[in-house]
Coordinates of C-alpha atoms and ligand atoms in Angstrom, one line a residue:
Chain A
M43 CA -32.2 -25.0 -22.7
S44 CA -33.4 -21.6 -21.6
T45 CA -32.8 -22.4 -17.9
L46 CA -29.0 -23.3 -19.3
L47 CA -28.8 -20.2 -20.8
I48 CA -30.4 -18.2 -18.1
T49 CA -27.8 -19.8 -15.4
I50 CA -24.9 -19.2 -18.0
T51 CA -25.8 -15.4 -18.3
Q52 CA -26.2 -15.2 -14.5
V53 CA -22.9 -17.0 -13.8
S54 CA -21.0 -14.5 -16.4
I55 CA -22.7 -11.5 -14.7
L56 CA -21.3 -12.7 -11.5
L57 CA -17.6 -13.4 -12.7
A58 CA -17.6 -9.9 -14.3
F59 CA -19.1 -8.2 -11.0
I60 CA -16.4 -10.1 -9.2
M61 CA -13.7 -8.7 -11.3
V62 CA -14.8 -5.2 -11.3
M63 CA -15.1 -5.4 -7.5
V64 CA -11.7 -6.7 -7.4
L65 CA -10.6 -4.0 -8.9
I66 CA -12.5 -1.4 -7.0
L67 CA -11.4 -3.2 -4.1
T68 CA -7.5 -3.0 -5.0
Y69 CA -7.6 0.6 -5.7
L70 CA -9.6 1.5 -2.2
E71 CA -7.1 -0.5 -0.6
R72 CA -4.1 1.2 -2.1
K73 CA -5.8 4.6 -1.1
V74 CA -6.8 3.6 2.4
L75 CA -3.6 2.4 3.0
A76 CA -2.1 5.5 1.6
R77 CA -4.2 7.8 3.9
I78 CA -3.2 6.0 6.8
Q79 CA 0.3 6.4 5.9
M80 CA -0.4 10.1 5.2
R81 CA 0.3 9.4 1.6
M82 CA -1.9 9.9 -1.3
G83 CA -1.6 6.6 -3.0
P84 CA -2.1 6.4 -7.1
M85 CA -2.8 9.8 -8.2
R86 CA -1.4 9.6 -11.8
T87 CA -3.6 7.2 -13.9
G88 CA -6.9 9.3 -14.3
P89 CA -8.3 11.7 -12.1
Y90 CA -7.4 10.5 -8.5
G91 CA -5.7 7.5 -10.1
I92 CA -8.9 5.5 -10.4
L93 CA -7.7 3.8 -13.6
Q94 CA -4.7 2.5 -11.8
S95 CA -5.9 -1.1 -10.9
L96 CA -6.8 -1.1 -14.6
A97 CA -3.1 -0.3 -15.7
D98 CA -2.0 -2.9 -13.6
M99 CA -4.4 -5.4 -14.9
M100 CA -3.3 -4.7 -18.0
K101 CA 0.2 -5.1 -17.2
L102 CA -0.3 -8.2 -15.7
L103 CA -1.9 -9.8 -18.6
A104 CA 0.7 -8.6 -21.0
K105 CA 3.4 -10.2 -19.2
E106 CA 5.1 -13.1 -20.3
D107 CA 3.9 -16.7 -18.6
I108 CA 6.8 -18.3 -17.1
R109 CA 6.9 -22.1 -16.2
P110 CA 9.9 -22.7 -14.1
H111 CA 12.3 -25.5 -15.3
G112 CA 11.5 -28.6 -13.3
S113 CA 8.2 -27.9 -12.4
D114 CA 4.9 -30.2 -12.9
R115 CA 3.3 -29.1 -16.0
M116 CA -0.4 -30.1 -15.5
L117 CA -0.4 -29.3 -11.7
F118 CA 1.4 -26.0 -12.3
Y119 CA -1.4 -25.0 -14.8
L120 CA -4.3 -26.4 -13.0
A121 CA -3.4 -24.7 -9.3
P122 CA -4.5 -21.2 -10.0
L123 CA -7.8 -22.7 -11.1
F124 CA -8.2 -24.9 -8.0
V125 CA -7.8 -21.7 -5.8
F126 CA -10.1 -19.4 -7.9
V127 CA -13.0 -21.7 -8.7
P128 CA -13.9 -21.9 -4.9
S129 CA -13.5 -18.6 -4.4
F130 CA -15.9 -18.0 -7.4
L131 CA -18.3 -20.8 -6.6
I132 CA -18.8 -19.1 -2.7
W133 CA -20.5 -16.1 -4.6
I134 CA -23.0 -18.4 -6.2
T135 CA -25.3 -18.4 -3.2
I136 CA -24.2 -15.2 -1.3
P137 CA -27.3 -13.0 -1.6
F138 CA -27.2 -9.2 -2.2
T139 CA -30.8 -8.2 -1.4
R140 CA -33.8 -10.6 -0.7
N141 CA -34.4 -11.5 -4.5
I142 CA -30.8 -11.0 -6.0
V143 CA -29.1 -14.2 -5.5
V144 CA -28.1 -16.5 -8.4
E145 CA -29.0 -19.9 -6.4
N146 CA -30.8 -19.6 -3.2
L147 CA -29.6 -22.9 -1.7
E148 CA -31.2 -24.2 1.4
L149 CA -27.9 -25.1 2.8
G150 CA -25.8 -22.3 1.7
L151 CA -23.6 -21.7 4.7
F152 CA -22.6 -25.4 4.7
Y153 CA -22.1 -25.3 0.8
I154 CA -19.8 -22.1 1.5
V155 CA -17.7 -23.7 4.1
A156 CA -17.6 -27.2 1.9
V157 CA -16.5 -25.5 -1.3
S158 CA -14.1 -22.9 0.2
T159 CA -11.9 -25.7 1.9
V160 CA -10.9 -26.9 -2.0
S161 CA -8.8 -23.8 -2.2
I162 CA -6.3 -25.4 0.1
V163 CA -5.7 -28.0 -2.2
G164 CA -5.0 -25.3 -5.0
M165 CA -2.6 -23.9 -2.6
V166 CA -0.7 -26.9 -1.8
L167 CA -0.6 -28.2 -5.6
A168 CA 0.7 -24.6 -6.6
G169 CA 3.8 -24.7 -3.9
W170 CA 4.2 -28.3 -4.9
A171 CA 4.2 -27.9 -8.7
S172 CA 6.3 -25.1 -9.0
G173 CA 9.3 -27.0 -7.5
G174 CA 11.0 -24.1 -5.6
K175 CA 12.1 -24.4 -2.0
Y176 CA 10.2 -21.0 -1.2
S177 CA 6.9 -22.2 -2.8
I178 CA 6.9 -25.2 -0.9
L179 CA 7.5 -23.9 2.5
G180 CA 4.8 -21.3 1.7
S181 CA 2.2 -24.0 0.5
A182 CA 3.3 -26.2 4.0
R183 CA 2.4 -22.8 6.0
S184 CA -0.7 -22.0 4.1
A185 CA -1.7 -25.6 4.7
A186 CA -1.4 -25.5 8.3
Q187 CA -2.7 -22.1 8.8
L188 CA -6.1 -22.5 6.6
I189 CA -6.7 -26.0 8.2
S190 CA -6.2 -24.5 11.8
Y191 CA -8.4 -21.4 11.2
E192 CA -11.1 -23.4 8.9
L193 CA -12.0 -25.2 12.3
P194 CA -13.2 -22.1 14.5
L195 CA -14.7 -20.8 11.2
V196 CA -16.7 -23.9 10.6
F197 CA -17.8 -24.0 14.4
V198 CA -18.9 -20.4 14.3
I199 CA -21.0 -21.1 11.2
A200 CA -22.4 -24.2 13.1
G201 CA -23.4 -21.9 16.3
V202 CA -25.1 -19.4 13.9
G203 CA -27.2 -22.0 12.2
I204 CA -28.2 -23.3 15.7
L205 CA -29.5 -20.1 16.6
A206 CA -31.1 -19.4 13.7
Q207 CA -32.3 -22.9 13.0
S208 CA -31.3 -22.5 9.2
F209 CA -28.4 -22.4 7.0
N210 CA -29.8 -20.4 4.1
L211 CA -28.3 -17.0 4.2
I212 CA -31.8 -15.1 3.3
T213 CA -33.7 -16.6 6.4
I214 CA -30.6 -15.8 8.7
V215 CA -30.5 -12.0 7.4
N216 CA -34.6 -11.9 7.7
Q217 CA -34.3 -12.9 11.2
Q218 CA -32.1 -9.9 12.0
S219 CA -34.4 -7.2 10.3
S220 CA -35.4 -5.5 13.7
I221 CA -31.5 -5.9 15.3
P222 CA -28.5 -7.2 14.0
A223 CA -27.0 -10.3 15.5
I224 CA -23.9 -8.7 16.6
V225 CA -25.5 -7.2 19.3
Y226 CA -26.4 -10.8 21.1
Q227 CA -23.5 -12.6 19.3
P228 CA -20.5 -10.5 19.9
L229 CA -18.3 -13.4 20.6
G230 CA -19.4 -15.2 17.1
F231 CA -18.5 -12.0 15.3
T232 CA -15.2 -11.6 16.7
I233 CA -14.1 -15.1 16.0
F234 CA -15.6 -15.2 12.5
F235 CA -13.8 -12.2 11.7
V236 CA -10.3 -13.2 12.9
A237 CA -10.7 -16.6 11.7
G238 CA -11.9 -15.0 8.4
L239 CA -9.0 -12.8 8.1
A240 CA -6.7 -15.8 8.4
E241 CA -9.0 -17.7 6.2
V242 CA -7.9 -15.2 3.4
G243 CA -4.4 -14.6 4.6
R244 CA -4.9 -11.0 5.5
I245 CA -2.1 -9.2 6.9
P246 CA -1.8 -10.2 10.6
F247 CA -2.1 -13.6 9.4
D248 CA -0.2 -13.5 5.9
I249 CA 2.6 -16.2 6.9
P250 CA 1.8 -18.0 3.9
H251 CA 2.7 -15.4 1.3
A252 CA 5.0 -13.5 4.1
E253 CA 7.1 -11.2 1.3
S254 CA 10.1 -10.9 4.0
E255 CA 10.3 -14.4 4.7
V256 CA 9.4 -16.9 1.9
V257 CA 9.1 -14.1 -0.8
G258 CA 5.5 -15.0 -2.1
G259 CA 4.6 -18.4 -0.6
P260 CA 2.8 -20.6 -2.9
F261 CA 2.8 -18.1 -5.5
V262 CA 6.5 -17.3 -6.0
E263 CA 7.1 -19.0 -9.1
Y264 CA 3.8 -17.8 -10.9
S265 CA 3.8 -14.7 -13.1
G266 CA 1.5 -12.8 -15.3
I267 CA -1.8 -14.0 -15.8
R268 CA -1.6 -17.2 -13.8
W269 CA -0.7 -14.9 -10.7
S270 CA -2.9 -12.5 -11.4
I271 CA -5.6 -15.5 -11.0
F272 CA -4.4 -16.0 -7.6
F273 CA -4.7 -12.5 -6.7
L274 CA -8.4 -12.2 -7.9
A275 CA -9.0 -15.1 -5.9
E276 CA -7.4 -13.6 -3.0
Y277 CA -9.3 -10.6 -3.2
A278 CA -12.5 -12.1 -4.1
N279 CA -12.0 -14.3 -0.9
T280 CA -11.5 -11.1 1.1
L281 CA -14.6 -9.7 -0.3
A282 CA -16.8 -13.0 0.4
I283 CA -15.6 -12.8 4.3
A284 CA -16.6 -9.3 4.6
T285 CA -19.8 -9.9 3.0
L286 CA -20.9 -13.0 4.9
S287 CA -19.6 -11.3 8.1
V288 CA -22.2 -8.4 7.2
L289 CA -24.7 -11.2 6.5
L290 CA -24.2 -13.2 9.3
F291 CA -23.8 -10.7 12.1
L292 CA -24.5 -7.3 10.9
G293 CA -28.0 -7.5 9.3
G294 CA -27.4 -7.6 5.7
W295 CA -29.3 -5.6 3.7
S296 CA -31.7 -4.8 6.6
G297 CA -31.4 -1.2 7.9
P298 CA -33.6 1.8 8.4
L299 CA -36.2 2.6 5.8
T300 CA -35.8 -0.7 4.0
E301 CA -39.2 -1.9 4.4
H302 CA -40.6 1.1 2.6
F303 CA -37.8 1.3 0.0
E304 CA -36.5 -1.6 -1.7
W305 CA -33.5 0.0 -3.3
L306 CA -32.3 0.9 -0.3
Q307 CA -31.3 -2.4 0.4
P308 CA -28.4 -2.8 -1.7
I309 CA -27.2 0.4 -0.4
W310 CA -27.2 -0.6 3.2
L311 CA -25.2 -3.8 2.1
I312 CA -22.5 -1.8 0.2
L313 CA -22.2 0.3 3.4
K314 CA -21.7 -2.2 5.6
V315 CA -19.5 -4.3 3.8
S316 CA -17.4 -1.1 3.0
A317 CA -17.2 -0.5 7.0
I318 CA -15.8 -4.2 7.3
L319 CA -13.3 -3.7 4.5
F320 CA -12.0 -0.6 6.1
L321 CA -11.7 -2.3 9.3
I322 CA -9.7 -5.1 7.2
F323 CA -7.4 -2.6 5.6
W324 CA -7.2 -0.5 8.6
I325 CA -6.0 -3.8 10.7
R326 CA -3.6 -4.5 7.7
A327 CA -2.0 -0.8 8.1
T328 CA -1.6 -1.3 12.0
L329 CA -0.6 -5.0 13.2
P330 CA 2.6 -6.8 12.3
R331 CA 2.7 -10.1 11.4
F332 CA 2.2 -13.4 13.8
R333 CA 5.1 -15.6 14.0
I334 CA 4.3 -18.9 12.7
D335 CA 4.1 -20.6 16.1
Q336 CA 2.2 -17.6 17.6
L337 CA -0.4 -18.2 14.8
M338 CA -0.7 -21.9 15.9
Q339 CA -1.0 -21.6 19.2
F340 CA -3.6 -18.7 18.8
A341 CA -5.8 -21.0 16.6
W342 CA -5.7 -23.8 18.5
K343 CA -5.2 -22.8 22.2
I344 CA -7.4 -19.7 21.9
L345 CA -9.8 -19.3 18.6
L346 CA -10.7 -23.2 18.8
P347 CA -11.8 -23.5 22.7
L348 CA -13.7 -19.8 22.1
S349 CA -15.7 -21.2 19.2
F350 CA -16.7 -24.4 21.4
V351 CA -17.6 -22.3 24.0
Y352 CA -19.7 -20.2 21.7
I353 CA -21.5 -23.1 20.2
M354 CA -22.4 -24.4 23.8
V355 CA -23.6 -20.7 25.0
N356 CA -25.4 -20.6 21.8
A357 CA -27.1 -24.0 22.3
T358 CA -27.8 -23.5 25.8
V359 CA -29.7 -20.1 26.0
P360 CA -32.5 -20.9 23.6
F361 CA -33.0 -24.3 25.1
V362 CA -33.3 -22.8 28.6
E363 CA -35.6 -20.5 27.1
T364 CA -38.0 -22.8 25.4
V365 CA -37.8 -25.0 28.6
I366 CA -38.8 -21.8 30.8
T367 CA -41.6 -20.6 28.5
S368 CA -42.2 -24.1 26.9
N369 CA -42.6 -22.4 23.5
A370 CA -40.8 -25.0 21.2
A371 CA -42.7 -23.8 18.0
S372 CA -40.9 -20.4 17.8
N373 CA -37.4 -20.5 16.5
Q374 CA -36.9 -16.8 17.0
L375 CA -35.3 -15.6 20.4
T376 CA -37.3 -13.5 22.7
G377 CA -35.7 -9.9 23.8
I378 CA -34.4 -11.2 27.2
A379 CA -32.9 -14.2 26.0
Q380 CA -30.9 -12.0 23.4
I381 CA -30.0 -9.9 26.0
I382 CA -28.8 -12.5 28.4
L383 CA -26.9 -14.5 25.2
G384 CA -25.1 -11.0 24.6
A385 CA -24.2 -10.6 28.2
C386 CA -22.7 -14.1 28.4
Q387 CA -20.7 -13.5 25.1
I388 CA -19.5 -10.2 26.4
L389 CA -18.4 -11.5 29.4
I390 CA -16.3 -14.5 27.9
L391 CA -14.7 -11.9 25.3
F392 CA -13.4 -9.9 28.2
L393 CA -12.4 -12.8 30.4
V394 CA -10.5 -14.2 27.4
A395 CA -8.9 -10.5 26.7
F396 CA -8.2 -10.6 30.4
A397 CA -6.5 -14.0 30.4
I398 CA -4.3 -13.3 27.4
S399 CA -3.1 -10.0 28.9
K400 CA -2.2 -11.5 32.0
R401 CA -0.3 -14.3 30.5
R402 CA 1.7 -12.0 28.3
K403 CA 2.5 -9.7 31.4
K404 CA 3.8 -12.9 33.1
Y405 CA 5.6 -13.8 29.9
L406 CA 7.2 -10.5 29.4
T407 CA 8.4 -10.3 33.0
H408 CA 9.9 -13.6 32.9
L409 CA 11.6 -12.6 29.7
H410 CA 13.1 -9.4 31.5
Q411 CA 14.2 -11.8 34.5
G412 CA 15.8 -14.2 32.1
V413 CA 17.9 -11.3 30.5
P414 CA 21.2 -11.0 32.8
A415 CA 21.4 -7.4 34.3
Chain B
M291 CA -4.7 -6.9 24.1
I292 CA -5.0 -3.3 24.7
S293 CA -1.9 -2.4 22.7
I294 CA -3.5 -3.7 19.7
F295 CA -6.4 -1.1 20.1
R296 CA -3.9 1.5 20.8
G297 CA -2.2 1.1 17.6
L298 CA -5.3 1.0 15.9
I299 CA -6.3 4.6 17.4
T300 CA -2.8 5.8 16.3
T301 CA -3.3 4.6 12.9
L302 CA -6.8 6.0 12.7
K303 CA -5.4 9.4 13.8
T304 CA -3.0 9.7 11.3
T305 CA -5.5 8.9 8.7
F306 CA -7.2 12.0 9.0
R307 CA -4.0 14.1 9.0
R308 CA -3.1 15.9 5.7
P309 CA -1.1 13.8 3.4
V310 CA 2.5 15.1 3.2
T311 CA 3.1 13.7 -0.4
V312 CA 4.1 16.6 -3.0
Q313 CA 2.6 16.0 -6.4
Y314 CA 6.3 16.4 -7.8
P315 CA 6.2 17.3 -11.5
S316 CA 3.5 19.6 -11.1
T317 CA 4.2 21.2 -7.8
H318 CA 7.6 21.5 -6.2
L319 CA 8.8 22.0 -2.8
P320 CA 10.2 25.6 -1.9
L321 CA 14.2 25.5 -2.2
T322 CA 16.0 26.5 0.8
P323 CA 18.0 30.0 0.1
R324 CA 21.6 28.5 0.1
Y325 CA 20.2 25.6 -2.0
M326 CA 23.4 23.9 -4.1
G327 CA 22.6 23.2 -7.9
F328 CA 24.8 23.0 -10.9
P329 CA 27.6 25.5 -11.2
V330 CA 26.8 28.3 -13.8
L331 CA 28.6 31.3 -15.1
T332 CA 27.8 35.3 -14.1
W333 CA 27.9 37.8 -16.5
D334 CA 29.1 41.2 -16.0
F335 CA 26.3 43.3 -17.0
K336 CA 28.3 46.7 -16.9
I337 CA 30.9 45.6 -19.8
Q338 CA 28.6 42.9 -21.1
E339 CA 31.0 39.9 -21.3
P340 CA 31.5 37.0 -18.7
Y341 CA 33.4 37.4 -15.5
C342 CA 35.4 34.1 -16.5
T343 CA 38.9 34.6 -17.8
G344 CA 39.2 31.0 -18.8
C345 CA 41.9 30.7 -16.2
L346 CA 41.6 26.9 -16.0
V347 CA 41.7 26.9 -12.2
C348 CA 38.3 25.4 -11.7
A349 CA 39.2 22.8 -14.5
R350 CA 42.1 21.8 -12.5
V351 CA 40.5 21.7 -9.2
C352 CA 37.1 19.8 -10.3
P353 CA 37.5 16.3 -9.0
T354 CA 35.5 14.6 -11.5
D355 CA 37.0 16.6 -14.2
V356 CA 34.0 17.7 -15.9
I357 CA 34.8 21.3 -16.8
T358 CA 36.8 22.0 -20.1
V359 CA 37.9 25.6 -20.8
S360 CA 39.6 27.3 -23.5
M361 CA 41.0 30.9 -23.5
K362 CA 41.6 33.7 -25.8
D363 CA 42.6 37.4 -26.1
N364 CA 39.8 39.6 -25.3
P365 CA 38.8 41.8 -28.1
K366 CA 37.4 44.4 -25.6
A367 CA 40.4 44.9 -24.0
A368 CA 42.1 46.3 -27.0
N369 CA 40.2 49.5 -27.2
E370 CA 40.0 49.4 -23.3
E371 CA 36.5 48.8 -23.0
S372 CA 37.2 45.9 -20.6
H373 CA 40.0 45.7 -17.8
R374 CA 40.1 42.0 -19.0
R375 CA 43.1 41.1 -21.0
K376 CA 41.9 37.4 -21.4
I377 CA 38.5 36.1 -21.9
V378 CA 36.8 32.7 -21.8
N379 CA 36.4 31.3 -25.4
D380 CA 34.7 28.0 -24.8
F381 CA 33.2 26.6 -21.7
K382 CA 32.0 23.2 -21.2
L383 CA 30.4 21.7 -18.1
D384 CA 29.3 18.1 -18.1
I385 CA 26.7 18.3 -15.2
S386 CA 26.1 14.4 -15.8
N387 CA 28.9 14.1 -13.7
C388 CA 29.1 17.0 -11.4
I389 CA 28.7 16.0 -8.0
L390 CA 28.2 19.5 -6.8
C391 CA 31.0 19.9 -4.6
G392 CA 31.6 23.5 -4.9
L393 CA 35.2 23.3 -5.4
C394 CA 35.1 25.3 -8.6
V395 CA 33.1 28.0 -7.0
E396 CA 35.6 28.2 -4.1
F397 CA 38.6 28.4 -6.4
C398 CA 37.6 30.5 -9.0
N399 CA 39.4 34.1 -8.3
F400 CA 37.0 36.1 -10.3
D401 CA 33.6 35.0 -8.8
A402 CA 33.0 34.1 -12.4
I403 CA 31.1 30.9 -11.5
I404 CA 28.5 30.1 -8.9
M405 CA 26.5 27.7 -7.6
S406 CA 22.8 28.1 -9.0
D407 CA 19.8 26.2 -7.7
F408 CA 19.1 24.6 -10.9
H409 CA 18.5 20.9 -10.3
E410 CA 16.4 19.6 -13.1
E411 CA 18.6 19.3 -15.7
G412 CA 17.5 15.9 -16.9
S413 CA 18.1 15.2 -20.7
L414 CA 17.3 12.1 -23.0
T415 CA 20.9 12.0 -24.4
R416 CA 24.1 12.5 -22.9
V417 CA 25.4 15.5 -25.2
E418 CA 22.8 17.5 -23.9
Q419 CA 24.5 17.1 -20.5
D420 CA 27.4 19.1 -21.7
L421 CA 26.1 22.2 -21.2
P422 CA 28.0 24.8 -23.6
L423 CA 29.4 28.3 -22.7
V424 CA 25.9 30.3 -23.8
T425 CA 23.6 28.0 -21.6
L426 CA 25.7 28.5 -18.4
L427 CA 25.8 32.2 -19.1
D428 CA 21.9 32.1 -19.4
M429 CA 21.5 30.3 -16.3
G430 CA 23.8 32.5 -14.7
K431 CA 22.2 35.6 -15.5
E432 CA 18.8 34.0 -14.3
M433 CA 20.5 33.6 -10.9
Q434 CA 21.8 37.0 -10.9
D435 CA 18.4 38.1 -11.6
K436 CA 17.1 36.5 -8.6
G437 CA 19.4 38.5 -6.5
K438 CA 21.3 35.4 -5.1
F439 CA 24.6 36.7 -6.8
T440 CA 25.6 40.3 -6.8
P441 CA 29.3 40.2 -7.1
P442 CA 31.2 43.3 -6.0
P443 CA 32.6 45.9 -8.3
P444 CA 35.9 45.0 -9.8
K445 CA 38.9 46.6 -8.4
K446 CA 40.5 49.4 -10.5
R447 CA 43.1 47.4 -12.9
P448 CA 45.6 49.3 -15.1
P449 CA 44.4 48.5 -18.6
A450 CA 45.9 45.6 -20.9
K451 CA 49.6 45.7 -22.2
A452 CA 50.6 47.6 -18.9
K453 CA 52.1 44.6 -16.9
K454 CA 52.6 41.1 -17.7
D455 CA 54.1 39.5 -14.9
E456 CA 51.3 40.3 -12.2
P457 CA 49.1 36.9 -11.9
A458 CA 45.5 37.1 -11.8
T459 CA 44.9 37.7 -8.2
D460 CA 43.1 41.2 -8.0
A461 CA 40.0 39.6 -6.5
D462 CA 40.5 38.1 -3.1
P463 CA 37.7 35.8 -2.3
E464 CA 37.7 36.8 1.4
K465 CA 37.0 40.3 0.7
Q466 CA 34.6 39.8 -2.3
E467 CA 32.3 37.8 -0.2
S468 CA 31.7 40.5 2.7
Ligands
SF4_111 S1 38.4 29.5 -12.3 FE1 36.7 31.1 -12.6 S2 37.5 32.3 -14.4 FE2 39.1 30.5 -14.0 S3 38.2 29.2 -15.8 FE3 37.0 28.7 -14.0 S4 35.2 30.2 -13.8 FE4 36.4 31.0 -15.5
SF4_112 S1 30.9 21.5 -8.2 FE1 32.4 20.2 -8.2 S2 32.0 18.5 -9.6 FE2 31.0 20.4 -10.1 S3 32.1 21.6 -11.6 FE3 32.6 22.3 -9.7 S4 34.1 21.4 -8.8 FE4 33.3 19.9 -10.6

C-alpha cells in the first residue's frame, strides 16, 4: 500500500513539474523569439509578462470544448490522451541527478523509444477522428514524418548504447563524468538533435501542423482543454528531447565542482538544457519550413545512412581497441580511442556537409540553365 | 549548408540589438512637427471669442459631412468690441467619421479651424465622439499654447452695420500663411 502511495505521489509531482515546465517554456520561447525579432514579447501580464502563459492557460481552460459534427466521438476524445500519455511516460525514467529519478529502469533508453512511438497513433487517431480534410492530411503527414525520423533516432540511441554498453541513463551519464560524449560523438549528437527536432515537430520540420498549409494539422478541430493537452504534449516532448540530448551527449548533470557540491548537479543540468532549448528556439526563428519531399529525402537519403555509418563507427572503434590492447574487461574507451572516434565522426560530418552543398550547387546551376534567358 | 549557419548568425546578431518596441500606452513616439490629427477651433485671445463666424464653408466642403455649424449675431459686435458681426453659435464635429483630410482647414476663410495633433480621442460611446464647441475650443487653445498656430493679426475692418454686401473674404489664406 505504502509503495503504491509513494508511486502516486511521485507521479503527481512529476505531472505538476511537467505542467510548470511547459508554462515556463512557452513564456521563454515567446521571449526568445521576440528578442531575435527585436521585439519585447509579452510585457503586460505581470512584471515582464511572466504571468502570460498562466493567463493563456486560463483562457484555454475556459473555452468551449467543441466536437465537430461527423467526428468519431470516442476516438476524438481518446486521441489527446494517446498523444499526451507517452510524452508523460517518457519522463518517468529521465533522471535529473544521480539520485532524483522516479524509476531508474535498466533499459531506460529502450523504454523511451518504445513508449514515444505510441504518440504517432494518437496523431493519426486525432486526424482521423475529427473528420476534416485538413486534419486527415495533417495526420497523414505526421505519421509519415514521425515514422521516418523515428528510425535515425533509434539507431543513434542504439549507437550510444553500444558505446556505453548500457541502456541505463544514469550509467551513461556517469561514464561522461570526465568528458562529455559530444567530444567523441559529434555525429551522434547531430543526428540525434536533428531527428529529435523532427520527432517533436519543431519548426524546420513542422510539416504536420504547418499553419500556412494545413491550418493546424491533426489538431485543427480541437479547441479548449483538448487542444491544450496536445500543446502540453508537444512542449513536454520538446523538453524531453532537449533533456535527453543533454543526458546522452552533453554529460548530463556532471560539470565542474559537482563532485564536491551535490547541489550543483541540477544546476548544471538546467544550464545545459537551457542552452539546448535556446538552440531549438534559435533554429525556429531562423529556418524556413521544409517541403514535404525534402523532408522525406532528408530522412531516408541522408539521416538514415548517416546513422548506419554512426553505428558502424561506434561498434568498430571499441572493437579494434579491445583487439589491440586485448583488454576486454573495461567498457570505457581510452583517451586515444575517443580521439580517433571523434575524428572519424567529424570527418564523416564534413564529408556529408560537403556532398550536400556540392549537390545543391549542381541542382542550382541546373535550375538556372533550365530557365530560358 | 553554409547558408544555414549564415542565417543563424544573422538571427543571433539581431538578438542583441535593442528591441524596437514602444510600450504604447505608457510611452509615446514623438509626433512629427506637421502631424495632422483632428481639426479643432482656434480662440482669439485679444477679443476673447472664437475666430469662427459660423460661415458653414467647412460644413459644406467636408467630404464626410461630419461638421454641423450654426451662426448667430455677435453680441460683442454691437458695442464695437469685435469686428465680427456674426459668430459661431454651435459647432459639432463627429471625429469618429472625420478622415483628417484637412479640407475644412484649407477652405476656412478666417483661419478659425486648424489641424491639431490630437489623435487619441477614443471613447466608449458614440455620443462622446461628437465634440461640442467648448471642447474643440479648449483643444484649440492647447494647440495655440504649443505655438503650433499663431494667426496673423486680422485686417482692420469697418465695424458692424457699415456695409452688408461685402462677402467675408477679408482673410486671404495665401497671405495669412506667410
Ligand atoms: S469655415 Fe471656418 S469660420 Fe466658417 S464655420 Fe467653418 S470653422 Fe467656422
Ligand atoms: S478634416 Fe476633412 S473630414 Fe475632417 S472635418 Fe475637416 S473636412 Fe471633414
